[in-house]
CSV table of C-alpha atoms and ligand atoms in Angstrom, one decimal:
chain,number,residue,atom,x,y,z
A,99,MET,CA,-112.4,-21.0,-91.0
A,100,THR,CA,-114.8,-20.3,-87.9
A,101,ASP,CA,-118.0,-18.5,-87.7
A,102,LYS,CA,-116.1,-16.3,-84.6
A,103,ASN,CA,-113.0,-15.8,-87.0
A,104,ILE,CA,-115.7,-14.1,-89.8
A,105,ARG,CA,-117.0,-12.0,-86.8
A,106,GLU,CA,-114.1,-11.0,-84.8
A,107,ARG,CA,-112.6,-9.9,-88.9
A,108,ILE,CA,-115.7,-7.4,-88.6
A,109,VAL,CA,-115.8,-6.1,-85.8
A,110,GLU,CA,-111.9,-5.3,-86.0
A,111,GLU,CA,-113.1,-3.2,-90.1
A,112,VAL,CA,-115.9,-1.7,-87.7
A,113,LYS,CA,-113.5,-0.5,-85.6
A,114,LYS,CA,-111.1,0.7,-88.5
A,115,ALA,CA,-113.6,3.3,-89.7
A,116,PRO,CA,-113.5,6.4,-90.2
A,117,MET,CA,-114.7,9.4,-87.4
A,118,LEU,CA,-117.8,10.8,-87.9
A,119,SER,CA,-117.0,14.7,-88.7
A,120,ILE,CA,-116.9,16.9,-85.3
A,121,SER,CA,-119.5,19.1,-87.4
A,122,ALA,CA,-122.0,15.5,-87.7
A,123,SER,CA,-121.9,14.2,-84.2
A,124,LYS,CA,-122.5,18.0,-82.8
A,125,LEU,CA,-125.1,18.0,-84.6
A,126,MET,CA,-126.7,14.6,-84.0
A,127,GLU,CA,-126.3,15.6,-80.6
A,128,ILE,CA,-128.5,19.0,-80.4
A,129,THR,CA,-131.5,17.3,-82.5
A,130,ALA,CA,-131.7,14.6,-80.3
A,131,GLN,CA,-133.3,16.8,-78.0
A,132,VAL,CA,-136.8,17.3,-78.8
A,133,ASP,CA,-136.5,21.4,-77.3
A,134,HIS,CA,-133.5,22.4,-79.2
A,135,GLU,CA,-133.1,25.6,-81.4
A,136,THR,CA,-132.8,25.9,-85.1
A,137,THR,CA,-130.1,28.4,-84.5
A,138,GLU,CA,-127.6,26.1,-82.4
A,139,VAL,CA,-127.8,23.9,-85.9
A,140,VAL,CA,-127.3,27.3,-87.8
A,141,ASP,CA,-124.1,27.5,-85.7
A,142,VAL,CA,-122.9,24.4,-86.1
A,143,VAL,CA,-122.9,24.4,-90.1
A,144,MET,CA,-121.0,28.1,-90.3
A,145,HIS,CA,-118.6,26.8,-87.9
A,146,ASP,CA,-117.7,24.3,-90.5
A,147,SER,CA,-116.8,26.3,-94.0
A,148,ASN,CA,-117.1,22.9,-96.1
A,149,LEU,CA,-120.5,21.8,-94.4
A,150,THR,CA,-121.6,26.0,-95.3
A,151,ALA,CA,-120.1,25.2,-99.2
A,152,ARG,CA,-122.1,22.1,-99.5
A,153,VAL,CA,-125.7,22.6,-98.3
A,154,LEU,CA,-125.5,26.4,-100.0
A,155,LYS,CA,-124.9,24.1,-103.2
A,156,VAL,CA,-127.8,21.3,-102.5
A,157,VAL,CA,-130.1,24.8,-101.1
A,158,ASN,CA,-129.2,26.6,-104.4
A,159,SER,CA,-129.5,23.3,-106.7
A,160,ALA,CA,-131.6,23.1,-109.6
A,161,ALA,CA,-133.4,20.2,-108.5
A,162,PHE,CA,-134.7,21.7,-105.0
A,163,GLY,CA,-136.3,24.2,-107.4
A,164,LEU,CA,-136.0,28.1,-105.9
A,165,MET,CA,-136.4,31.0,-107.6
A,166,SER,CA,-133.7,32.9,-107.1
A,167,PRO,CA,-130.2,32.4,-105.0
A,168,VAL,CA,-130.0,31.5,-101.8
A,169,THR,CA,-126.4,32.9,-99.3
A,170,THR,CA,-127.8,33.1,-96.1
A,171,ILE,CA,-127.3,29.2,-93.5
A,172,GLU,CA,-130.1,30.6,-91.8
A,173,ARG,CA,-132.7,30.6,-94.9
A,174,ALA,CA,-130.9,27.1,-96.1
A,175,VAL,CA,-131.9,25.7,-93.2
A,176,THR,CA,-135.2,26.5,-93.0
A,177,LEU,CA,-135.4,25.7,-96.8
A,178,LEU,CA,-134.0,22.4,-96.4
A,179,GLY,CA,-135.7,21.9,-93.2
A,180,GLU,CA,-133.1,20.6,-90.2
A,181,ARG,CA,-133.0,17.0,-91.4
A,182,VAL,CA,-131.8,17.2,-94.4
A,183,VAL,CA,-129.2,19.5,-93.1
A,184,VAL,CA,-127.9,16.7,-90.5
A,185,GLY,CA,-128.7,14.3,-94.0
A,186,ILE,CA,-125.6,16.5,-95.5
A,187,ALA,CA,-123.2,15.9,-92.9
A,188,ILE,CA,-123.4,12.8,-92.2
A,189,GLY,CA,-123.8,11.4,-95.9
A,190,ASP,CA,-120.1,13.7,-96.6
A,191,SER,CA,-118.4,12.5,-93.3
A,192,ALA,CA,-119.6,9.1,-94.4
A,193,GLY,CA,-119.4,8.8,-97.6
A,194,GLN,CA,-117.4,6.2,-98.1
A,195,LEU,CA,-119.1,3.8,-96.0
A,196,PHE,CA,-122.6,4.5,-97.8
A,197,ASN,CA,-121.7,4.0,-101.2
A,198,LYS,CA,-119.6,1.5,-100.8
A,199,ALA,CA,-120.8,-1.4,-103.0
A,200,LEU,CA,-122.7,-3.9,-101.1
A,201,THR,CA,-121.4,-6.6,-103.9
A,202,GLY,CA,-122.4,-9.7,-101.2
A,203,TYR,CA,-126.1,-8.9,-101.4
A,204,GLU,CA,-125.8,-8.2,-105.0
A,205,SER,CA,-126.3,-4.2,-104.9
A,206,ALA,CA,-124.3,-1.4,-106.5
A,207,GLY,CA,-122.6,1.1,-105.1
A,208,GLY,CA,-124.6,4.3,-104.7
A,209,GLU,CA,-127.8,1.7,-103.6
A,210,LEU,CA,-127.4,1.4,-100.1
A,211,TRP,CA,-126.7,5.5,-99.4
A,212,LYS,CA,-130.3,5.8,-101.1
A,213,HIS,CA,-131.9,2.9,-99.7
A,214,ASP,CA,-130.9,4.9,-96.8
A,215,LEU,CA,-132.2,8.4,-97.5
A,216,ARG,CA,-135.6,7.0,-98.9
A,217,ALA,CA,-136.1,5.1,-95.7
A,218,ALA,CA,-135.1,8.4,-93.9
A,219,ILE,CA,-137.7,10.1,-95.7
A,220,ALA,CA,-140.7,7.1,-94.8
A,221,SER,CA,-139.6,7.2,-91.6
A,222,ARG,CA,-140.2,10.9,-90.8
A,223,GLN,CA,-143.3,11.0,-92.9
A,224,VAL,CA,-144.8,7.9,-90.6
A,225,ALA,CA,-143.8,9.5,-88.1
A,226,VAL,CA,-145.5,12.7,-88.8
A,227,HIS,CA,-148.9,10.8,-90.3
A,228,GLY,CA,-149.1,8.2,-87.4
A,229,LYS,CA,-148.9,11.1,-84.7
A,230,ALA,CA,-146.0,8.9,-83.4
A,231,GLY,CA,-145.9,11.6,-80.4
A,232,ILE,CA,-142.0,11.8,-81.4
A,233,SER,CA,-139.5,14.2,-83.1
A,234,ALA,CA,-140.3,13.5,-87.1
A,235,ASP,CA,-136.7,15.2,-88.0
A,236,PHE,CA,-134.6,12.4,-85.7
A,237,ALA,CA,-137.1,9.5,-87.6
A,238,PHE,CA,-135.3,10.7,-89.9
A,239,THR,CA,-131.6,11.0,-89.0
A,240,ALA,CA,-132.2,7.3,-87.7
A,241,GLY,CA,-133.3,6.2,-91.1
A,242,LEU,CA,-131.1,7.6,-92.4
A,243,LEU,CA,-128.1,5.0,-90.3
A,244,HIS,CA,-130.7,2.4,-89.4
A,245,ASP,CA,-128.5,-0.1,-92.6
A,246,ILE,CA,-125.1,1.2,-92.2
A,247,GLY,CA,-124.0,-2.3,-90.6
A,248,LYS,CA,-124.1,-4.0,-94.0
A,249,ALA,CA,-121.3,-1.8,-95.5
A,250,PHE,CA,-119.1,-4.2,-92.9
A,251,LEU,CA,-120.6,-7.3,-93.8
A,252,SER,CA,-121.0,-7.3,-97.3
A,253,ASP,CA,-117.2,-8.2,-98.1
A,254,PHE,CA,-117.3,-10.9,-96.2
A,255,MET,CA,-121.0,-12.3,-98.1
A,256,GLU,CA,-119.3,-12.4,-101.9
A,257,GLY,CA,-121.8,-15.9,-103.2
A,258,THR,CA,-124.3,-15.8,-100.1
A,259,ALA,CA,-127.3,-14.6,-102.1
A,260,GLY,CA,-128.8,-17.2,-103.7
A,261,PRO,CA,-127.9,-20.0,-101.4
A,262,ILE,CA,-129.9,-17.3,-98.3
A,263,LEU,CA,-132.7,-16.7,-100.5
A,264,GLU,CA,-133.4,-21.0,-101.4
A,265,GLN,CA,-132.9,-21.1,-97.2
A,266,ILE,CA,-135.4,-18.2,-96.7
A,267,GLU,CA,-137.7,-19.4,-98.7
A,268,ASN,CA,-137.7,-23.3,-97.6
A,269,ASN,CA,-138.3,-22.1,-93.7
A,270,GLN,CA,-135.1,-22.4,-92.9
A,271,ALA,CA,-134.6,-19.1,-92.1
A,272,THR,CA,-136.9,-16.4,-91.0
A,273,ASP,CA,-135.6,-13.8,-92.4
A,274,TYR,CA,-132.0,-12.3,-94.0
A,275,LEU,CA,-130.8,-11.0,-90.9
A,276,GLU,CA,-130.8,-14.7,-90.0
A,277,SER,CA,-129.7,-16.2,-92.5
A,278,GLU,CA,-126.8,-13.4,-91.9
A,279,SER,CA,-126.4,-14.4,-88.4
A,280,GLU,CA,-126.2,-18.3,-89.5
A,281,LEU,CA,-123.8,-17.4,-92.4
A,282,LEU,CA,-121.0,-14.9,-89.6
A,283,GLY,CA,-121.6,-14.9,-86.4
A,284,ILE,CA,-123.1,-11.3,-86.6
A,285,ASN,CA,-125.8,-9.6,-88.3
A,286,HIS,CA,-126.3,-6.3,-90.1
A,287,THR,CA,-127.7,-4.6,-86.7
A,288,GLU,CA,-125.2,-5.6,-84.6
A,289,ALA,CA,-121.9,-4.1,-86.9
A,290,GLY,CA,-124.7,-1.0,-86.9
A,291,LEU,CA,-124.7,-1.4,-83.2
A,292,ILE,CA,-121.3,-1.9,-83.0
A,293,LEU,CA,-120.1,1.1,-85.0
A,294,ALA,CA,-122.6,3.7,-83.4
A,295,GLU,CA,-121.1,3.1,-80.4
A,296,TYR,CA,-117.7,3.6,-81.7
A,297,TRP,CA,-119.2,7.2,-83.1
A,298,SER,CA,-120.4,7.7,-79.8
A,299,LEU,CA,-124.2,8.4,-81.1
A,300,PRO,CA,-126.8,9.3,-79.2
A,301,GLU,CA,-128.6,6.3,-77.1
A,302,PRO,CA,-131.6,6.7,-79.5
A,303,LEU,CA,-130.1,5.8,-82.5
A,304,LYS,CA,-128.0,2.9,-81.1
A,305,VAL,CA,-131.6,1.2,-80.2
A,306,VAL,CA,-133.3,1.9,-83.8
A,307,ILE,CA,-129.9,0.4,-85.0
A,308,HIS,CA,-129.8,-2.7,-83.5
A,309,HIS,CA,-133.7,-3.5,-83.6
A,310,HIS,CA,-134.8,-2.3,-86.8
A,311,HIS,CA,-135.9,-5.9,-88.3
A,312,HIS,CA,-137.2,-6.6,-84.0
A,313,PRO,CA,-138.7,-2.9,-83.2
A,314,ASP,CA,-140.7,-5.2,-79.7
A,315,GLN,CA,-137.2,-5.7,-78.2
A,316,ALA,CA,-136.2,-1.9,-78.2
A,317,PRO,CA,-136.9,-0.5,-74.6
A,318,GLU,CA,-140.2,1.1,-74.1
A,319,GLU,CA,-139.3,4.5,-74.5
A,320,PHE,CA,-137.5,3.7,-77.5
A,321,LYS,CA,-140.0,2.1,-79.0
A,322,ALA,CA,-142.3,4.4,-81.6
A,323,LEU,CA,-139.3,5.8,-82.3
A,324,THR,CA,-138.0,2.0,-84.1
A,325,TYR,CA,-141.6,1.1,-85.2
A,326,CYS,CA,-141.2,4.5,-87.1
A,327,VAL,CA,-138.6,3.2,-89.4
A,328,HIS,CA,-139.5,-0.6,-89.4
A,329,LEU,CA,-141.6,0.9,-91.4
A,330,GLY,CA,-140.2,3.6,-93.3
A,331,ASP,CA,-137.1,0.9,-94.0
A,332,ILE,CA,-139.9,-1.4,-95.4
A,333,ILE,CA,-141.6,1.7,-97.1
A,334,ALA,CA,-138.1,2.1,-99.4
A,335,MET,CA,-137.9,-1.2,-99.7
A,336,MET,CA,-141.7,-1.3,-101.4
A,337,GLY,CA,-140.7,2.0,-104.0
A,338,GLY,CA,-137.7,-1.0,-105.6
A,339,CYS,CA,-135.2,0.7,-102.7
A,340,GLY,CA,-133.6,-1.8,-101.6
A,341,THR,CA,-129.8,-3.2,-101.1
A,342,GLY,CA,-130.2,-5.6,-103.1
A,343,SER,CA,-130.7,-9.6,-102.3
A,344,ASP,CA,-131.8,-9.0,-99.2
A,345,THR,CA,-134.8,-6.7,-100.2
A,346,LEU,CA,-138.3,-7.0,-98.6
A,347,GLN,CA,-137.0,-10.2,-97.2
A,348,TYR,CA,-137.4,-9.2,-93.6
A,349,ASN,CA,-141.0,-9.5,-91.3
A,350,LEU,CA,-143.0,-6.8,-91.1
A,351,ASP,CA,-144.2,-6.6,-87.1
A,352,PRO,CA,-148.2,-5.7,-87.2
A,353,GLU,CA,-147.3,-4.9,-82.9
A,354,TYR,CA,-146.6,-1.1,-84.9
A,355,ILE,CA,-150.1,-0.7,-84.6
A,356,ARG,CA,-149.5,0.6,-80.8
A,357,TYR,CA,-147.1,2.4,-81.2
A,358,LEU,CA,-148.5,4.5,-84.7
A,359,ASP,CA,-152.6,4.9,-86.3
A,360,LEU,CA,-151.3,4.4,-90.0
A,361,SER,CA,-154.3,3.9,-92.3
A,362,PRO,CA,-154.4,2.1,-96.0
A,363,THR,CA,-154.9,5.6,-96.8
A,364,GLN,CA,-153.1,7.2,-95.0
A,365,LEU,CA,-150.0,5.0,-96.4
A,366,ALA,CA,-150.7,5.4,-99.6
A,367,GLU,CA,-150.3,9.1,-99.5
A,368,VAL,CA,-147.1,7.9,-97.4
A,369,LEU,CA,-145.8,5.9,-100.9
A,370,LEU,CA,-146.4,9.1,-102.9
A,371,GLU,CA,-145.3,11.7,-100.3
A,372,VAL,CA,-141.7,9.9,-99.8
A,373,ASP,CA,-141.9,9.4,-103.8
A,374,GLU,CA,-142.0,12.9,-104.6
A,375,GLU,CA,-139.5,14.4,-100.9
A,376,PHE,CA,-137.5,11.4,-102.6
A,377,ALA,CA,-136.9,12.8,-105.7
A,378,LYS,CA,-135.7,16.4,-104.7
A,379,VAL,CA,-134.2,15.3,-102.1
A,380,SER,CA,-131.4,12.6,-103.5
A,381,GLY,CA,-131.1,15.3,-106.8
A,382,SER,CA,-130.5,17.3,-105.1
A,383,ILE,CA,-127.5,16.5,-103.1
A,384,ALA,CA,-126.2,13.6,-105.4
A,385,GLU,CA,-126.3,17.3,-108.3
A,386,SER,CA,-124.5,19.4,-105.6
A,387,LYS,CA,-121.6,16.5,-106.1
A,388,GLU,CA,-121.2,16.7,-109.3
A,389,SER,CA,-120.5,20.2,-110.0
A,390,PRO,CA,-117.5,21.5,-109.5
A,391,ARG,CA,-116.8,23.8,-106.7
B,61,MET,CA,-130.5,0.6,-130.5
B,62,SER,CA,-132.4,2.4,-128.7
B,63,GLN,CA,-134.0,1.9,-125.3
B,64,LEU,CA,-136.5,4.2,-123.1
B,65,ILE,CA,-135.9,4.1,-119.5
B,66,LEU,CA,-139.1,4.9,-117.5
B,67,GLY,CA,-139.5,5.8,-113.5
B,68,VAL,CA,-141.8,4.8,-111.1
B,69,GLY,CA,-145.1,6.4,-112.6
B,70,ASP,CA,-143.9,6.9,-116.6
B,71,LEU,CA,-145.2,5.3,-119.0
B,72,GLY,CA,-144.1,5.1,-122.7
B,73,ALA,CA,-144.0,2.9,-125.7
B,74,SER,CA,-142.2,2.4,-128.6
B,75,LYS,CA,-142.4,0.6,-132.4
B,76,THR,CA,-138.5,1.6,-132.9
B,77,SER,CA,-137.0,-1.7,-134.6
B,78,GLY,CA,-134.0,-3.0,-132.3
B,79,GLY,CA,-135.6,-0.8,-130.2
B,80,SER,CA,-137.1,-1.8,-126.0
B,81,VAL,CA,-138.7,0.0,-123.0
B,82,LYS,CA,-137.1,-0.8,-119.2
B,83,THR,CA,-138.2,-0.2,-115.8
B,84,PHE,CA,-135.4,-0.6,-112.3
B,85,ALA,CA,-136.3,-2.1,-109.8
B,86,LEU,CA,-140.4,-2.6,-109.2
B,87,GLY,CA,-142.0,-3.3,-105.6
B,88,SER,CA,-144.7,-2.8,-104.6
B,89,CYS,CA,-145.6,-1.6,-108.1
B,90,VAL,CA,-146.8,-2.9,-111.0
B,91,SER,CA,-145.4,-2.8,-114.5
B,92,VAL,CA,-148.6,-3.5,-116.8
B,93,LEU,CA,-146.7,-4.9,-120.4
B,94,LEU,CA,-149.0,-4.0,-123.3
B,95,LEU,CA,-147.0,-5.4,-126.8
B,96,ASP,CA,-149.2,-5.5,-130.3
B,97,PRO,CA,-148.2,-8.0,-132.4
B,98,LYS,CA,-150.0,-6.5,-135.6
B,99,VAL,CA,-148.5,-2.9,-135.5
B,100,ARG,CA,-145.4,-3.8,-134.2
B,101,ALA,CA,-145.5,-1.6,-130.9
B,102,VAL,CA,-144.3,-2.2,-127.1
B,103,GLY,CA,-146.1,-0.4,-124.3
B,104,MET,CA,-145.7,0.2,-120.5
B,105,VAL,CA,-146.7,1.4,-117.1
B,106,HIS,CA,-145.5,1.4,-114.2
B,107,VAL,CA,-148.2,1.7,-111.6
B,108,ALA,CA,-147.5,2.5,-107.8
B,109,LEU,CA,-150.9,2.3,-106.3
B,110,PRO,CA,-154.7,1.8,-107.4
B,111,GLU,CA,-156.4,4.2,-107.4
B,112,SER,CA,-155.9,8.2,-108.4
B,113,LYS,CA,-158.5,9.8,-105.6
B,114,ILE,CA,-156.2,10.3,-103.5
B,115,ASN,CA,-154.0,13.2,-105.3
B,116,GLN,CA,-156.3,14.5,-108.7
B,117,THR,CA,-153.3,16.6,-109.0
B,118,LYS,CA,-151.0,13.7,-109.0
B,119,ALA,CA,-152.8,11.8,-111.7
B,120,GLN,CA,-153.0,14.8,-114.1
B,121,SER,CA,-149.1,15.1,-113.5
B,122,LYS,CA,-147.9,11.9,-113.5
B,123,PRO,CA,-151.4,10.0,-114.7
B,124,GLY,CA,-149.1,6.3,-115.0
B,125,TYR,CA,-149.0,6.8,-111.2
B,126,PHE,CA,-152.5,5.2,-110.3
B,127,ALA,CA,-154.2,2.1,-112.3
B,128,ASP,CA,-156.9,3.6,-112.8
B,129,THR,CA,-155.2,6.6,-114.9
B,130,GLY,CA,-152.5,4.7,-115.8
B,131,ILE,CA,-153.8,2.5,-118.4
B,132,PRO,CA,-156.4,5.3,-120.2
B,133,THR,CA,-153.3,7.0,-120.7
B,134,LEU,CA,-151.1,4.1,-121.8
B,135,LEU,CA,-153.6,3.3,-124.7
B,136,GLN,CA,-154.0,6.9,-125.5
B,137,GLU,CA,-150.0,6.8,-126.0
B,138,MET,CA,-149.9,2.8,-128.1
B,139,ALA,CA,-152.8,4.8,-129.8
B,140,LYS,CA,-150.5,7.8,-131.7
B,141,LEU,CA,-147.9,4.4,-132.3
B,142,GLY,CA,-150.8,3.0,-134.6
B,143,CYS,CA,-152.7,0.8,-132.2
B,144,ASN,CA,-155.8,0.3,-131.3
B,145,PRO,CA,-157.2,2.5,-129.1
B,146,ARG,CA,-159.5,-0.1,-126.8
B,147,GLY,CA,-156.3,-2.2,-127.1
B,148,GLN,CA,-158.0,-4.3,-129.6
B,149,GLY,CA,-155.6,-6.6,-130.3
B,150,MET,CA,-153.1,-6.6,-127.4
B,151,ILE,CA,-150.9,-9.1,-125.3
B,152,VAL,CA,-151.5,-8.3,-122.3
B,153,LYS,CA,-148.4,-9.8,-119.7
B,154,LEU,CA,-148.1,-8.3,-115.9
B,155,CYS,CA,-145.3,-8.3,-113.7
B,156,GLY,CA,-144.4,-7.2,-109.8
B,157,GLY,CA,-146.5,-6.5,-107.1
B,158,ALA,CA,-144.5,-7.9,-104.6
B,159,ASN,CA,-145.5,-8.2,-100.7
B,160,VAL,CA,-144.0,-7.6,-97.3
B,161,MET,CA,-143.7,-10.3,-95.2
B,162,ASP,CA,-146.5,-9.0,-93.2
B,163,PRO,CA,-148.6,-11.4,-91.2
B,164,ASN,CA,-151.9,-9.1,-90.9
B,165,ASP,CA,-151.1,-8.0,-94.4
B,166,THR,CA,-152.1,-4.5,-94.0
B,167,PHE,CA,-148.8,-4.0,-96.1
B,168,ASN,CA,-150.4,-4.6,-99.0
B,169,ILE,CA,-150.1,-2.5,-101.6
B,170,GLY,CA,-148.8,-4.8,-103.7
B,171,LYS,CA,-151.7,-7.2,-104.1
B,172,ARG,CA,-153.9,-4.3,-104.2
B,173,ASN,CA,-152.3,-2.6,-106.9
B,174,ALA,CA,-152.3,-6.6,-108.3
B,175,LEU,CA,-155.4,-6.1,-108.0
B,176,ALA,CA,-156.6,-2.5,-109.0
B,177,VAL,CA,-154.9,-3.2,-112.9
B,178,LYS,CA,-157.3,-6.3,-113.4
B,179,LYS,CA,-159.8,-4.4,-112.3
B,180,VAL,CA,-159.2,-1.7,-115.2
B,181,LEU,CA,-158.3,-3.7,-117.5
B,182,TRP,CA,-161.4,-6.2,-117.9
B,183,LYS,CA,-163.1,-3.1,-118.1
B,184,TYR,CA,-161.1,-3.1,-121.9
B,185,GLY,CA,-162.1,-6.6,-121.7
B,186,MET,CA,-158.7,-7.7,-121.6
B,187,GLY,CA,-156.7,-9.6,-119.6
B,188,ALA,CA,-152.8,-11.1,-119.3
B,189,VAL,CA,-151.6,-13.8,-121.4
B,190,SER,CA,-149.0,-14.2,-118.6
B,191,GLU,CA,-147.6,-12.9,-114.8
B,192,ASP,CA,-145.6,-12.8,-112.4
B,193,LEU,CA,-147.5,-10.7,-110.2
B,194,GLY,CA,-146.5,-11.2,-105.7
B,195,GLY,CA,-143.6,-12.7,-103.6
B,196,ASN,CA,-141.0,-11.0,-101.7
B,197,PHE,CA,-138.4,-9.6,-104.2
B,198,SER,CA,-137.9,-6.3,-106.6
B,199,ARG,CA,-137.4,-7.2,-110.3
B,200,THR,CA,-136.7,-5.2,-113.4
B,201,VAL,CA,-138.5,-5.6,-116.9
B,202,THR,CA,-137.2,-4.9,-120.5
B,203,VAL,CA,-139.9,-5.3,-123.1
B,204,PHE,CA,-138.0,-5.7,-126.5
B,205,VAL,CA,-139.8,-4.5,-129.4
B,206,ASP,CA,-138.6,-7.1,-132.1
B,207,THR,CA,-139.3,-10.4,-130.4
B,208,GLY,CA,-142.2,-9.4,-127.8
B,209,ASP,CA,-139.8,-11.1,-125.1
B,210,VAL,CA,-140.4,-9.7,-121.7
B,211,LEU,CA,-136.9,-9.8,-119.5
B,212,LEU,CA,-137.3,-10.0,-115.7
B,213,SER,CA,-133.7,-10.5,-113.0
B,214,SER,CA,-134.1,-9.5,-109.2
B,215,PRO,CA,-130.9,-9.4,-107.1
B,216,GLY,CA,-129.2,-12.6,-105.8
B,217,ARG,CA,-132.2,-15.0,-108.5
B,218,PRO,CA,-131.1,-15.7,-111.8
B,219,ASP,CA,-132.6,-13.1,-114.5
B,220,TRP,CA,-136.0,-15.4,-115.9
B,221,LYS,CA,-138.6,-14.4,-119.1
B,222,LEU,CA,-142.3,-13.7,-118.8
C,215,FE2,FE1,-131.6,-3.4,-91.5
C,216,FE2,FE1,-132.9,-0.8,-94.7
């Protein structure tokens, strides 16, 4: 089987992926606009009974830690933040991809979701602390989707983890991404981009998915956002939340300093905040799935 | 068999025969392992950051999160099991502290964690007999009460002992 064959098969798989829910697509469109109103988000949720139920469950979960129950969507959206609402909508409608065991990366089911969620939270904190001058909540959405391409590559990478790590260690490849390309003729950022096009995601999300490991290649207008996710991804991996064998096997681009102002102390603060926020958000979303309707 | 599982910033000790203490996926975090052969007790702390001064509240609620508060608290915890409160007679092992592939080393929290942990240990006159620090990979680590063996694993690599 040639590389081209595998590449074509992966592209076919991407085009068989489940579509995003209408609500998830709308929410991404709305939150991509810097000057949107929260009422627009509330509206989308109110017109989707499944999403309404889920949002209320998450905000009322024990992990979220509120004293009195929340019954209105307005209040739920305010308390959770728009980003978490978008996260729930994306996570629910693409759960099949996010929860897939990435066996080709020797990673268990659910780890991709955890990594993406942690990277989302970290990307947002980086945007806030680093004074990126972009919508921090949008950095969250971009972080959530950045590695979705791995869900399509994994099956074709069974048994390759050991040899790839050896390759990188011996400087025969610069990072995991290059090894993916060499092995399959496509890497996870390219597969992710094809999915993003198939899903008609807003342009900045396509850019981040495609360039999160090489943010210097992003168009100038989306560079700050791409650097936020570049660092958010690395911070997630530093926190022990990777997707298996490729954890920490990517290069950090030091040029982020041109877009982000992050001192070592701020970085430590970001790591700590990410830990706390992740425990709260991942806990409340998981809990809301477990309990019967 | 009783297994104690530690999250980020947790610490714990055990002298239950057949027991173990485990922590999953140390990235830039460092795990300090203390083994007391006389009392037959083991302890571990999962350190995330070097110094508690950046967040005193966190240091109060989760002392294990920082090197400077984590190690003293682990020693107190082990003293409850009958170990020497200053760590005398203990064997120290260290692992974790992974790094990012960063040419400028600005994200070197793993390295700083490892250094901070060693500094605190020096204050007690303690040093590690073996360590597995750094590298660009995450580690899951388990220490067994009966043998004092430390087992490490990482996706895509064969398991190894420390
Ligand atoms: Fe990636
Ligand atoms: Fe990632």
